[in-house]
Amino acid sequence: MSEPLSTPLSTESTAFRSALEVIRAVEPRIADAIGQEVADQREMLKLIASENYASPATLLAMGNWFSDKYAEGTVGRRFYAGCRNVDTVEALAAEHARELFGAEHAYAQPHSGIDANLVAFWAVLAQRVEAPALERAGVRNVNDLSEADWAELRQAFGNQRMLGMSLDAGGHLTHGFRPNISGKMFDQRSYGTDPVTGLIDYEALRVTAREFKPMIIVAGYSAYPRLVNFRFMREIADEVGATLMVDMAHFAGLVAGKVLTGDFDPVPHAQIVTTTTHKSLRGPRGGMVLCDESLADQVDRGCPMVLGGPLPHVMAAKAVALAEARRPEFRDYARAVVDNARSLAEGLMRRGATLVTGGTDNHLNLIDVASSYGLTGRQAESALLDSGIVTNRNAIPADPNGAWYTSGIRIGTPALTTRGLGATEMDEIAGLIDRVLTTTEPGTTKKGAPSKAQHILDPKIADEISHRATDLLTGFPLYPEIDLG
Ligand code: DSN
């Protein structure tokens, strides 16, 4: 009798298995941690709006010899010799980004979103503060300024204004808030949302901009479930002489996938656009800057201006992910992300949950768990995690529980959409979330006082939901092409 034929391992399985074997031979605990992380990600319902799953090609592109190369500077203008292959990689990443987003210029080096924003801030400061100072002094380089002119320029750098979206309306810490370096660099003022509709109040923004006269207006968010009209924002910026910067980290995948077009596509409207590459764009962990030609030279000075040595292996992965995002199927993906967020919203609201703004137009929803379920965001987040559902707490506008405990839970669909879940599954997930939150109660401190952190959830319910979440996911395997053995 002949032996049964075993199915040959896929190329991806062989690649990842071999990599783990090589790592295991040196530090088995790291190989175990990597294997465990894949297992955890496969089992959990991942609804963190800023997370996703990069493709095997993107992940593999990061583990290579480019990690061993220094390449300060940028393509064709390096401070190190021997960068021809890094130049190839960085130029390709930038080319894919320009083509994908229709941008005049792209800079693929930032290591993260914070870094991308810092590159952008300093590019604008260089264009609007440094360049005129050099011109006035009749020199080309800051090293040629007199001590007095240099002191004056340094004062001027620290004396500029920025207008950004308030944190509780969904803005980001790097948009001028004091705990972040942007808040220490700029005199910041915030714009918010209408207390009734929850939508950005553009007229109030215009009034604030006229009065405050910022040098930079920052648009973009990490917890706002609606569209932003970037044409309006540019009009306001032009009216007050501000540069419009858009941080599209959260919704870059929706721009790439042509779900956000026209007034809602930031690239044709803003002078400078920053992003991360690992959220809805589904690339490796990192950042990127797009800009018009007038800022290109300043942006390219990001390293060594504010960035440490580039990570060429990550730029290689960015190039791969951007090439994937240029394929027609990425548009289907981006559309499905938004459709799924809407299905989740409808499922939650039908069951009685209150959503900030009453729904969503993008990849995320914000549940007001305080008014819907009498919980803080911290309690809801922990109860959901006990039940195998990974979300994160988030402040809501005028949050009575502050930025630490919060009253909101932010849920996003980019990751589960990558796994192939659709409207039916979203409705079931809405039911699981609602069941966890309706059966969770606020807990108490050890001394019996009310606590904003502790929660009470019957472990049997948590187990039941957790099992259902895992069962649901077995129909949508993460990396079906990879068998780690
Ligand atoms: N940490 C990201 C998010 O979760 O929105 C933004 O920096």
Short mmCIF file of C-alpha atoms and ligand atoms in Angstrom, two decimals:
data_model
loop_
_atom_site.label_atom_id
_atom_site.label_comp_id
_atom_site.label_asym_id
_atom_site.label_seq_id
_atom_site.Cartn_x
_atom_site.Cartn_y
_atom_site.Cartn_z
CA MET A 1 0.00 0.00 0.00
CA SER A 2 1.33 3.44 -0.85
CA GLU A 3 1.82 6.10 1.86
CA PRO A 4 -0.87 8.84 1.92
CA LEU A 5 0.41 11.98 0.23
CA SER A 6 0.86 14.88 2.63
CA THR A 7 -0.06 18.36 1.43
CA PRO A 8 3.12 20.25 0.60
CA LEU A 9 3.84 23.20 2.87
CA SER A 10 3.11 26.60 1.39
CA THR A 11 6.06 28.89 0.61
CA GLU A 12 4.90 31.20 3.42
CA SER A 13 4.74 28.34 5.94
CA THR A 14 8.23 27.20 5.01
CA ALA A 15 9.55 30.77 5.27
CA PHE A 16 8.07 31.48 8.71
CA ARG A 17 8.88 28.02 10.10
CA SER A 18 12.48 28.29 8.96
CA ALA A 19 12.80 31.79 10.43
CA LEU A 20 11.48 30.58 13.80
CA GLU A 21 13.88 27.64 13.78
CA VAL A 22 16.82 29.94 13.16
CA ILE A 23 15.71 32.24 15.99
CA ARG A 24 14.98 29.30 18.31
CA ALA A 25 18.53 28.07 17.96
CA VAL A 26 19.75 31.33 19.58
CA GLU A 27 16.99 32.44 21.97
CA PRO A 28 14.08 30.00 22.15
CA ARG A 29 12.06 32.29 24.39
CA ILE A 30 11.86 34.85 21.61
CA ALA A 31 10.77 32.20 19.11
CA ASP A 32 8.11 31.12 21.63
CA ALA A 33 6.93 34.70 22.16
CA ILE A 34 6.58 35.21 18.41
CA GLY A 35 4.64 31.95 18.05
CA GLN A 36 2.44 32.89 21.03
CA GLU A 37 1.72 36.34 19.57
CA VAL A 38 0.49 34.78 16.33
CA ALA A 39 -1.66 32.35 18.32
CA ASP A 40 -3.15 35.18 20.44
CA GLN A 41 -3.83 37.31 17.38
CA ARG A 42 -5.51 34.37 15.70
CA GLU A 43 -7.86 33.84 18.65
CA MET A 44 -8.84 37.35 19.69
CA LEU A 45 -11.51 39.55 18.17
CA LYS A 46 -9.27 42.49 17.41
CA LEU A 47 -11.31 45.67 17.24
CA ILE A 48 -8.61 48.21 18.02
CA ALA A 49 -9.24 50.86 15.39
CA SER A 50 -5.54 51.58 14.87
CA GLU A 51 -4.42 47.97 14.35
CA ASN A 52 -4.42 45.62 11.40
CA TYR A 53 -2.65 42.53 10.05
CA ALA A 54 0.16 43.10 7.56
CA SER A 55 0.59 40.57 4.76
CA PRO A 56 3.25 37.82 4.91
CA ALA A 57 5.16 39.61 2.13
CA THR A 58 5.22 42.82 4.17
CA LEU A 59 6.27 41.00 7.34
CA LEU A 60 9.01 39.07 5.56
CA ALA A 61 10.35 42.21 3.88
CA MET A 62 11.26 43.53 7.34
CA GLY A 63 13.62 40.71 8.28
CA ASN A 64 16.64 41.33 6.09
CA TRP A 65 20.15 42.74 5.74
CA PHE A 66 18.99 46.31 5.22
CA SER A 67 18.77 46.45 9.00
CA ASP A 68 22.57 46.52 9.04
CA LYS A 69 22.93 49.64 6.94
CA TYR A 70 23.24 53.26 8.03
CA ALA A 71 21.75 55.67 5.51
CA GLU A 72 21.33 59.13 7.04
CA GLY A 73 20.20 61.67 4.48
CA THR A 74 17.87 60.75 1.68
CA VAL A 75 17.94 59.21 -1.80
CA GLY A 76 21.10 60.32 -3.65
CA ARG A 77 22.16 62.60 -0.76
CA ARG A 78 23.52 60.35 1.99
CA PHE A 79 25.98 60.97 4.79
CA TYR A 80 27.23 57.37 4.38
CA ALA A 81 28.80 55.47 1.50
CA GLY A 82 27.40 52.25 0.07
CA CYS A 83 23.71 53.21 0.04
CA ARG A 84 22.78 52.28 -3.52
CA ASN A 85 20.41 49.49 -2.47
CA VAL A 86 18.86 51.62 0.26
CA ASP A 87 18.34 54.29 -2.41
CA THR A 88 16.50 51.72 -4.53
CA VAL A 89 14.24 50.80 -1.62
CA GLU A 90 13.53 54.33 -0.43
CA ALA A 91 12.89 55.57 -3.98
CA LEU A 92 10.47 52.71 -4.61
CA ALA A 93 8.58 53.30 -1.37
CA ALA A 94 8.27 56.99 -2.26
CA GLU A 95 7.21 56.22 -5.84
CA HIS A 96 4.46 53.84 -4.72
CA ALA A 97 3.28 56.41 -2.16
CA ARG A 98 3.18 59.23 -4.72
CA GLU A 99 1.30 57.08 -7.23
CA LEU A 100 -1.11 55.65 -4.66
CA PHE A 101 -2.05 58.99 -3.10
CA GLY A 102 -1.48 61.30 -6.07
CA ALA A 103 1.05 63.29 -4.02
CA GLU A 104 3.75 65.54 -5.45
CA HIS A 105 6.33 64.29 -2.97
CA ALA A 106 6.63 61.41 -0.48
CA TYR A 107 9.09 60.77 2.34
CA ALA A 108 9.11 57.20 3.62
CA GLN A 109 11.59 57.44 6.49
CA PRO A 110 9.60 58.35 9.61
CA HIS A 111 9.69 55.56 12.17
CA SER A 112 6.21 56.32 13.52
CA GLY A 113 3.32 58.76 13.34
CA ILE A 114 4.84 61.01 16.01
CA ASP A 115 8.04 61.15 13.98
CA ALA A 116 6.13 61.92 10.80
CA ASN A 117 4.37 64.79 12.57
CA LEU A 118 7.67 66.12 13.91
CA VAL A 119 9.16 66.05 10.41
CA ALA A 120 6.12 67.95 9.16
CA PHE A 121 6.19 70.56 11.95
CA TRP A 122 9.88 71.26 11.41
CA ALA A 123 9.48 71.37 7.64
CA VAL A 124 6.82 74.05 8.03
CA LEU A 125 8.92 75.91 10.61
CA ALA A 126 11.91 75.74 8.25
CA GLN A 127 9.83 77.07 5.37
CA ARG A 128 7.99 79.79 7.25
CA VAL A 129 10.36 80.86 10.02
CA GLU A 130 13.91 79.76 9.19
CA ALA A 131 14.01 80.49 5.45
CA PRO A 132 12.85 84.14 5.81
CA ALA A 133 15.34 84.67 8.66
CA LEU A 134 18.20 83.36 6.51
CA GLU A 135 17.08 85.57 3.67
CA ARG A 136 16.93 88.64 5.90
CA ALA A 137 20.44 87.90 7.15
CA GLY A 138 21.70 87.27 3.60
CA VAL A 139 23.07 83.78 4.42
CA ARG A 140 22.18 80.27 3.22
CA ASN A 141 22.90 78.23 6.32
CA VAL A 142 22.02 78.56 10.01
CA ASN A 143 25.71 78.08 10.82
CA ASP A 144 26.41 81.40 9.11
CA LEU A 145 23.99 83.41 11.26
CA SER A 146 25.41 85.81 13.84
CA GLU A 147 24.90 84.84 17.48
CA ALA A 148 22.25 87.58 17.77
CA ASP A 149 20.36 86.43 14.67
CA TRP A 150 20.55 82.82 15.81
CA ALA A 151 19.16 83.74 19.24
CA GLU A 152 16.34 85.62 17.56
CA LEU A 153 15.55 82.68 15.26
CA ARG A 154 15.47 80.26 18.17
CA GLN A 155 13.01 82.55 19.96
CA ALA A 156 10.91 82.68 16.80
CA PHE A 157 10.80 78.86 16.51
CA GLY A 158 9.32 78.69 19.99
CA ASN A 159 6.80 81.43 19.42
CA GLN A 160 4.48 79.92 16.79
CA ARG A 161 0.84 78.89 16.99
CA MET A 162 -1.00 75.74 16.08
CA LEU A 163 -4.70 74.97 15.96
CA GLY A 164 -5.62 71.30 16.34
CA MET A 165 -8.65 69.17 17.14
CA SER A 166 -9.28 68.83 20.86
CA LEU A 167 -8.40 65.51 22.43
CA ASP A 168 -11.87 64.73 23.73
CA ALA A 169 -13.35 65.44 20.28
CA GLY A 170 -11.04 62.79 18.83
CA GLY A 171 -7.82 64.72 18.13
CA HIS A 172 -4.38 63.29 18.76
CA LEU A 173 -1.83 64.05 21.46
CA THR A 174 0.73 65.10 18.84
CA HIS A 175 -1.55 67.89 17.60
CA GLY A 176 -0.22 70.37 20.14
CA PHE A 177 -1.05 68.88 23.53
CA ARG A 178 1.18 69.59 26.48
CA PRO A 179 2.25 66.03 27.39
CA ASN A 180 3.65 65.73 23.84
CA ILE A 181 6.60 67.68 22.41
CA SER A 182 4.20 69.41 19.97
CA GLY A 183 2.50 71.12 22.94
CA LYS A 184 5.84 72.27 24.27
CA MET A 185 6.91 73.59 20.84
CA PHE A 186 3.73 75.45 19.90
CA ASP A 187 1.26 77.79 21.50
CA GLN A 188 -1.79 75.61 20.85
CA ARG A 189 -5.51 76.16 20.71
CA SER A 190 -8.15 73.54 19.97
CA TYR A 191 -11.25 73.29 17.85
CA GLY A 192 -13.96 70.84 18.77
CA THR A 193 -17.27 69.39 17.78
CA ASP A 194 -20.82 70.65 18.03
CA PRO A 195 -22.26 69.55 21.39
CA VAL A 196 -25.55 68.51 19.79
CA THR A 197 -24.50 66.80 16.53
CA GLY A 198 -21.01 65.74 17.59
CA LEU A 199 -19.75 66.89 14.19
CA ILE A 200 -16.81 69.26 13.60
CA ASP A 201 -18.11 72.80 13.87
CA TYR A 202 -16.36 74.45 10.90
CA GLU A 203 -17.83 77.88 11.56
CA ALA A 204 -16.57 77.87 15.16
CA LEU A 205 -13.21 76.68 13.80
CA ARG A 206 -13.15 79.59 11.37
CA VAL A 207 -13.88 82.08 14.15
CA THR A 208 -11.09 80.62 16.32
CA ALA A 209 -8.67 80.60 13.39
CA ARG A 210 -9.40 84.26 12.58
CA GLU A 211 -8.87 85.28 16.16
CA PHE A 212 -5.87 83.04 17.00
CA LYS A 213 -4.07 83.27 13.61
CA PRO A 214 -2.20 79.97 13.80
CA MET A 215 0.78 79.20 11.60
CA ILE A 216 -0.42 75.59 11.26
CA ILE A 217 -3.92 74.15 11.29
CA VAL A 218 -3.85 70.42 11.94
CA ALA A 219 -6.74 68.29 10.73
CA GLY A 220 -7.07 64.58 11.36
CA TYR A 221 -8.08 62.47 14.31
CA SER A 222 -7.74 59.19 16.09
CA ALA A 223 -11.26 58.90 17.47
CA TYR A 224 -13.72 60.82 15.28
CA PRO A 225 -16.21 58.56 13.48
CA ARG A 226 -17.20 60.94 10.68
CA LEU A 227 -15.81 62.49 7.51
CA VAL A 228 -13.71 65.66 7.55
CA ASN A 229 -14.15 68.18 4.77
CA PHE A 230 -10.57 69.09 3.89
CA ARG A 231 -11.64 71.60 1.27
CA PHE A 232 -13.35 73.63 4.01
CA MET A 233 -10.30 73.26 6.19
CA ARG A 234 -8.01 74.54 3.44
CA GLU A 235 -10.27 77.51 2.80
CA ILE A 236 -10.07 78.44 6.47
CA ALA A 237 -6.29 77.92 6.52
CA ASP A 238 -5.84 80.11 3.42
CA GLU A 239 -8.05 82.80 4.88
CA VAL A 240 -5.82 83.17 7.95
CA GLY A 241 -2.50 82.45 6.23
CA ALA A 242 -2.01 79.07 7.93
CA THR A 243 -0.46 75.93 6.50
CA LEU A 244 -2.92 73.04 6.46
CA MET A 245 -1.42 69.83 7.77
CA VAL A 246 -3.49 66.65 7.82
CA ASP A 247 -2.61 63.67 9.96
CA MET A 248 -4.39 60.86 8.10
CA ALA A 249 -2.83 58.03 10.11
CA HIS A 250 -6.19 56.48 10.96
CA PHE A 251 -7.82 56.73 7.56
CA ALA A 252 -4.88 56.46 5.13
CA GLY A 253 -6.21 53.08 3.96
CA LEU A 254 -9.56 54.66 3.13
CA VAL A 255 -7.79 57.36 1.11
CA ALA A 256 -5.61 54.76 -0.63
CA GLY A 257 -8.70 52.61 -1.32
CA LYS A 258 -10.56 55.60 -2.82
CA VAL A 259 -13.36 55.53 -0.28
CA LEU A 260 -12.42 59.04 0.79
CA THR A 261 -12.33 61.15 -2.34
CA GLY A 262 -13.01 64.76 -3.40
CA ASP A 263 -13.42 67.05 -0.41
CA PHE A 264 -12.67 64.13 1.93
CA ASP A 265 -9.30 63.21 0.41
CA PRO A 266 -6.70 65.31 2.25
CA VAL A 267 -3.91 65.03 -0.32
CA PRO A 268 -5.18 67.55 -2.92
CA HIS A 269 -6.16 70.03 -0.21
CA ALA A 270 -3.38 70.05 2.40
CA GLN A 271 0.13 71.34 1.87
CA ILE A 272 1.43 68.50 4.02
CA VAL A 273 -0.04 65.14 5.02
CA THR A 274 1.36 62.70 7.57
CA THR A 275 0.43 59.11 8.25
CA THR A 276 1.40 55.91 9.90
CA THR A 277 1.69 52.92 7.62
CA HIS A 278 0.38 50.17 9.91
CA LYS A 279 -3.25 51.13 10.56
CA SER A 280 -5.94 50.99 7.86
CA LEU A 281 -3.11 51.09 5.27
CA ARG A 282 -2.07 47.59 6.46
CA GLY A 283 1.67 48.08 6.15
CA PRO A 284 4.56 47.70 8.57
CA ARG A 285 4.78 49.75 11.77
CA GLY A 286 6.09 53.14 10.63
CA GLY A 287 5.29 56.61 9.32
CA MET A 288 5.36 58.65 6.15
CA VAL A 289 4.99 62.26 4.97
CA LEU A 290 3.40 63.48 1.72
CA CYS A 291 3.67 67.10 0.67
CA ASP A 292 3.57 69.51 -2.19
CA GLU A 293 6.80 70.47 -3.96
CA SER A 294 7.21 73.67 -1.93
CA LEU A 295 7.92 71.63 1.21
CA ALA A 296 9.73 68.68 -0.38
CA ASP A 297 13.25 69.83 0.31
CA GLN A 298 12.53 70.61 3.97
CA VAL A 299 10.69 67.31 4.48
CA ASP A 300 13.64 65.38 3.01
CA ARG A 301 15.83 66.87 5.73
CA GLY A 302 13.80 64.94 8.35
CA CYS A 303 16.85 62.74 8.96
CA PRO A 304 19.05 63.84 10.69
CA MET A 305 16.93 66.91 11.59
CA VAL A 306 14.53 65.03 13.91
CA LEU A 307 14.87 61.36 12.91
CA GLY A 308 17.59 58.91 13.80
CA GLY A 309 19.08 56.70 11.11
CA PRO A 310 16.48 55.42 8.65
CA LEU A 311 15.21 51.84 8.95
CA PRO A 312 15.75 50.60 5.39
CA HIS A 313 14.30 47.16 6.17
CA VAL A 314 11.06 48.85 7.25
CA MET A 315 11.09 51.06 4.17
CA ALA A 316 11.37 47.85 2.12
CA ALA A 317 8.24 46.58 3.86
CA LYS A 318 6.52 49.94 3.27
CA ALA A 319 7.26 49.60 -0.44
CA VAL A 320 5.75 46.10 -0.47
CA ALA A 321 2.63 47.18 1.44
CA LEU A 322 2.15 50.25 -0.76
CA ALA A 323 2.46 48.06 -3.86
CA GLU A 324 -0.29 45.87 -2.37
CA ALA A 325 -2.44 48.92 -1.68
CA ARG A 326 -2.19 49.88 -5.37
CA ARG A 327 -3.89 46.64 -6.39
CA PRO A 328 -7.60 46.82 -7.26
CA GLU A 329 -8.53 44.45 -4.41
CA PHE A 330 -7.36 47.01 -1.87
CA ARG A 331 -10.28 49.22 -2.93
CA ASP A 332 -12.68 46.37 -2.15
CA TYR A 333 -10.99 46.01 1.21
CA ALA A 334 -11.29 49.73 2.04
CA ARG A 335 -14.96 49.76 1.08
CA ALA A 336 -15.59 46.67 3.22
CA VAL A 337 -13.88 48.32 6.23
CA VAL A 338 -16.41 51.16 6.10
CA ASP A 339 -19.39 48.89 5.38
CA ASN A 340 -18.39 46.74 8.34
CA ALA A 341 -18.08 49.74 10.66
CA ARG A 342 -21.57 50.78 9.61
CA SER A 343 -22.98 47.29 10.22
CA LEU A 344 -21.37 47.25 13.64
CA ALA A 345 -22.86 50.66 14.40
CA GLU A 346 -26.33 49.57 13.33
CA GLY A 347 -26.07 46.35 15.36
CA LEU A 348 -25.01 48.25 18.46
CA MET A 349 -27.61 51.00 18.15
CA ARG A 350 -30.40 48.48 17.48
CA ARG A 351 -29.50 46.87 20.78
CA GLY A 352 -29.68 50.23 22.58
CA ALA A 353 -26.08 51.48 22.61
CA THR A 354 -25.42 55.20 22.24
CA LEU A 355 -22.73 56.04 19.70
CA VAL A 356 -20.97 59.39 19.58
CA THR A 357 -22.44 61.25 16.55
CA GLY A 358 -25.05 58.50 16.21
CA GLY A 359 -23.05 56.31 13.85
CA THR A 360 -20.04 56.28 11.58
CA ASP A 361 -18.82 57.19 8.10
CA ASN A 362 -15.36 55.69 8.45
CA HIS A 363 -13.60 52.72 10.04
CA LEU A 364 -14.44 53.37 13.67
CA ASN A 365 -17.23 53.73 16.19
CA LEU A 366 -17.16 55.35 19.59
CA ILE A 367 -19.59 53.84 22.10
CA ASP A 368 -20.63 56.09 24.96
CA VAL A 369 -20.49 53.32 27.56
CA ALA A 370 -21.29 55.68 30.45
CA SER A 371 -24.71 56.63 29.18
CA SER A 372 -25.41 53.28 27.47
CA TYR A 373 -24.26 50.89 30.18
CA GLY A 374 -23.35 52.93 33.29
CA LEU A 375 -19.67 51.97 32.94
CA THR A 376 -16.42 53.84 32.53
CA GLY A 377 -14.36 53.15 29.42
CA ARG A 378 -11.79 51.41 31.64
CA GLN A 379 -14.40 49.02 33.07
CA ALA A 380 -15.88 48.28 29.65
CA GLU A 381 -12.45 47.73 28.07
CA SER A 382 -11.49 45.23 30.81
CA ALA A 383 -14.80 43.36 30.67
CA LEU A 384 -14.52 43.04 26.89
CA LEU A 385 -10.92 41.83 27.16
CA ASP A 386 -12.01 39.18 29.70
CA SER A 387 -14.39 38.04 26.96
CA GLY A 388 -11.79 37.80 24.18
CA ILE A 389 -12.73 41.13 22.56
CA VAL A 390 -9.85 43.59 22.28
CA THR A 391 -10.87 47.25 22.15
CA ASN A 392 -9.55 50.39 23.76
CA ARG A 393 -11.09 53.01 25.98
CA ASN A 394 -11.26 56.53 24.64
CA ALA A 395 -12.48 59.90 25.85
CA ILE A 396 -15.72 61.22 24.37
CA PRO A 397 -16.56 64.93 23.93
CA ALA A 398 -16.81 66.69 27.33
CA ASP A 399 -15.97 63.38 28.98
CA PRO A 400 -17.09 63.36 32.63
CA ASN A 401 -14.59 60.59 33.43
CA GLY A 402 -11.51 62.33 32.01
CA ALA A 403 -8.81 61.00 29.71
CA TRP A 404 -7.67 58.10 31.93
CA TYR A 405 -10.90 56.30 32.87
CA THR A 406 -12.95 57.79 30.01
CA SER A 407 -16.57 57.16 29.08
CA GLY A 408 -15.98 55.69 25.65
CA ILE A 409 -14.92 52.52 23.89
CA ARG A 410 -13.41 52.90 20.43
CA ILE A 411 -13.97 50.02 18.05
CA GLY A 412 -12.60 49.73 14.53
CA THR A 413 -12.95 47.28 11.68
CA PRO A 414 -9.66 47.35 9.66
CA ALA A 415 -8.22 44.19 11.25
CA LEU A 416 -11.31 41.98 11.18
CA THR A 417 -12.04 43.08 7.62
CA THR A 418 -8.56 41.87 6.63
CA ARG A 419 -9.62 38.46 7.98
CA GLY A 420 -12.68 38.54 5.75
CA LEU A 421 -15.47 39.09 8.28
CA GLY A 422 -18.54 40.84 6.85
CA ALA A 423 -21.89 42.37 7.78
CA THR A 424 -23.40 39.21 9.32
CA GLU A 425 -20.43 38.70 11.59
CA MET A 426 -20.41 42.41 12.52
CA ASP A 427 -23.99 42.13 13.68
CA GLU A 428 -23.13 39.11 15.79
CA ILE A 429 -20.11 40.92 17.25
CA ALA A 430 -22.37 43.87 18.13
CA GLY A 431 -24.50 41.35 20.03
CA LEU A 432 -21.47 39.94 21.87
CA ILE A 433 -20.28 43.42 22.86
CA ASP A 434 -23.75 44.40 24.01
CA ARG A 435 -24.13 41.21 26.06
CA VAL A 436 -20.79 41.74 27.82
CA LEU A 437 -21.55 45.38 28.60
CA THR A 438 -25.15 44.86 29.74
CA THR A 439 -24.03 42.14 32.16
CA THR A 440 -21.01 44.05 33.52
CA GLU A 441 -21.37 46.20 36.62
CA PRO A 442 -19.07 48.82 38.10
CA GLY A 443 -16.88 47.34 40.83
CA THR A 444 -15.58 48.73 44.11
CA THR A 445 -12.19 49.40 45.65
CA LYS A 446 -10.76 47.05 48.30
CA LYS A 447 -12.35 49.31 50.90
CA GLY A 448 -15.77 49.05 49.23
CA ALA A 449 -15.85 52.53 47.69
CA PRO A 450 -17.14 52.96 44.09
CA SER A 451 -14.31 52.42 41.63
CA LYS A 452 -13.89 53.72 38.07
CA ALA A 453 -11.38 50.97 37.34
CA GLN A 454 -12.89 47.76 38.72
CA HIS A 455 -15.67 45.84 37.07
CA ILE A 456 -17.79 42.82 37.90
CA LEU A 457 -18.56 40.31 35.16
CA ASP A 458 -19.66 36.74 35.73
CA PRO A 459 -16.67 34.63 34.53
CA LYS A 460 -19.12 32.14 32.97
CA ILE A 461 -20.45 34.87 30.69
CA ALA A 462 -16.92 36.02 29.86
CA ASP A 463 -15.99 32.41 28.98
CA GLU A 464 -19.10 31.86 26.93
CA ILE A 465 -18.49 35.04 24.89
CA SER A 466 -14.82 34.28 24.54
CA HIS A 467 -15.57 30.82 23.13
CA ARG A 468 -18.09 32.24 20.73
CA ALA A 469 -15.56 34.86 19.57
CA THR A 470 -12.98 32.13 18.92
CA ASP A 471 -15.55 29.96 17.10
CA LEU A 472 -16.56 32.90 14.96
CA LEU A 473 -12.94 33.48 13.98
CA THR A 474 -12.28 29.87 13.03
CA GLY A 475 -14.29 30.56 9.87
CA PHE A 476 -11.92 33.43 9.07
CA PRO A 477 -8.41 32.17 9.77
CA LEU A 478 -5.66 34.71 10.12
CA TYR A 479 -2.91 33.90 7.59
CA PRO A 480 -4.57 30.73 6.31
CA GLU A 481 -1.51 30.23 4.12
CA ILE A 482 0.78 29.95 7.15
CA ASP A 483 1.02 26.70 9.11
CA LEU A 484 3.53 27.19 11.91
CA GLY A 485 3.37 23.51 12.82
N1 DSN B 1 -1.96 54.99 19.02
C1 DSN B 1 -2.74 55.38 17.88
C2 DSN B 1 -4.18 55.10 18.06
O1 DSN B 1 -4.48 54.10 18.69
O2 DSN B 1 -5.02 55.84 17.60
C3 DSN B 1 -2.52 56.78 17.51
O3 DSN B 1 -1.24 57.16 17.83
#
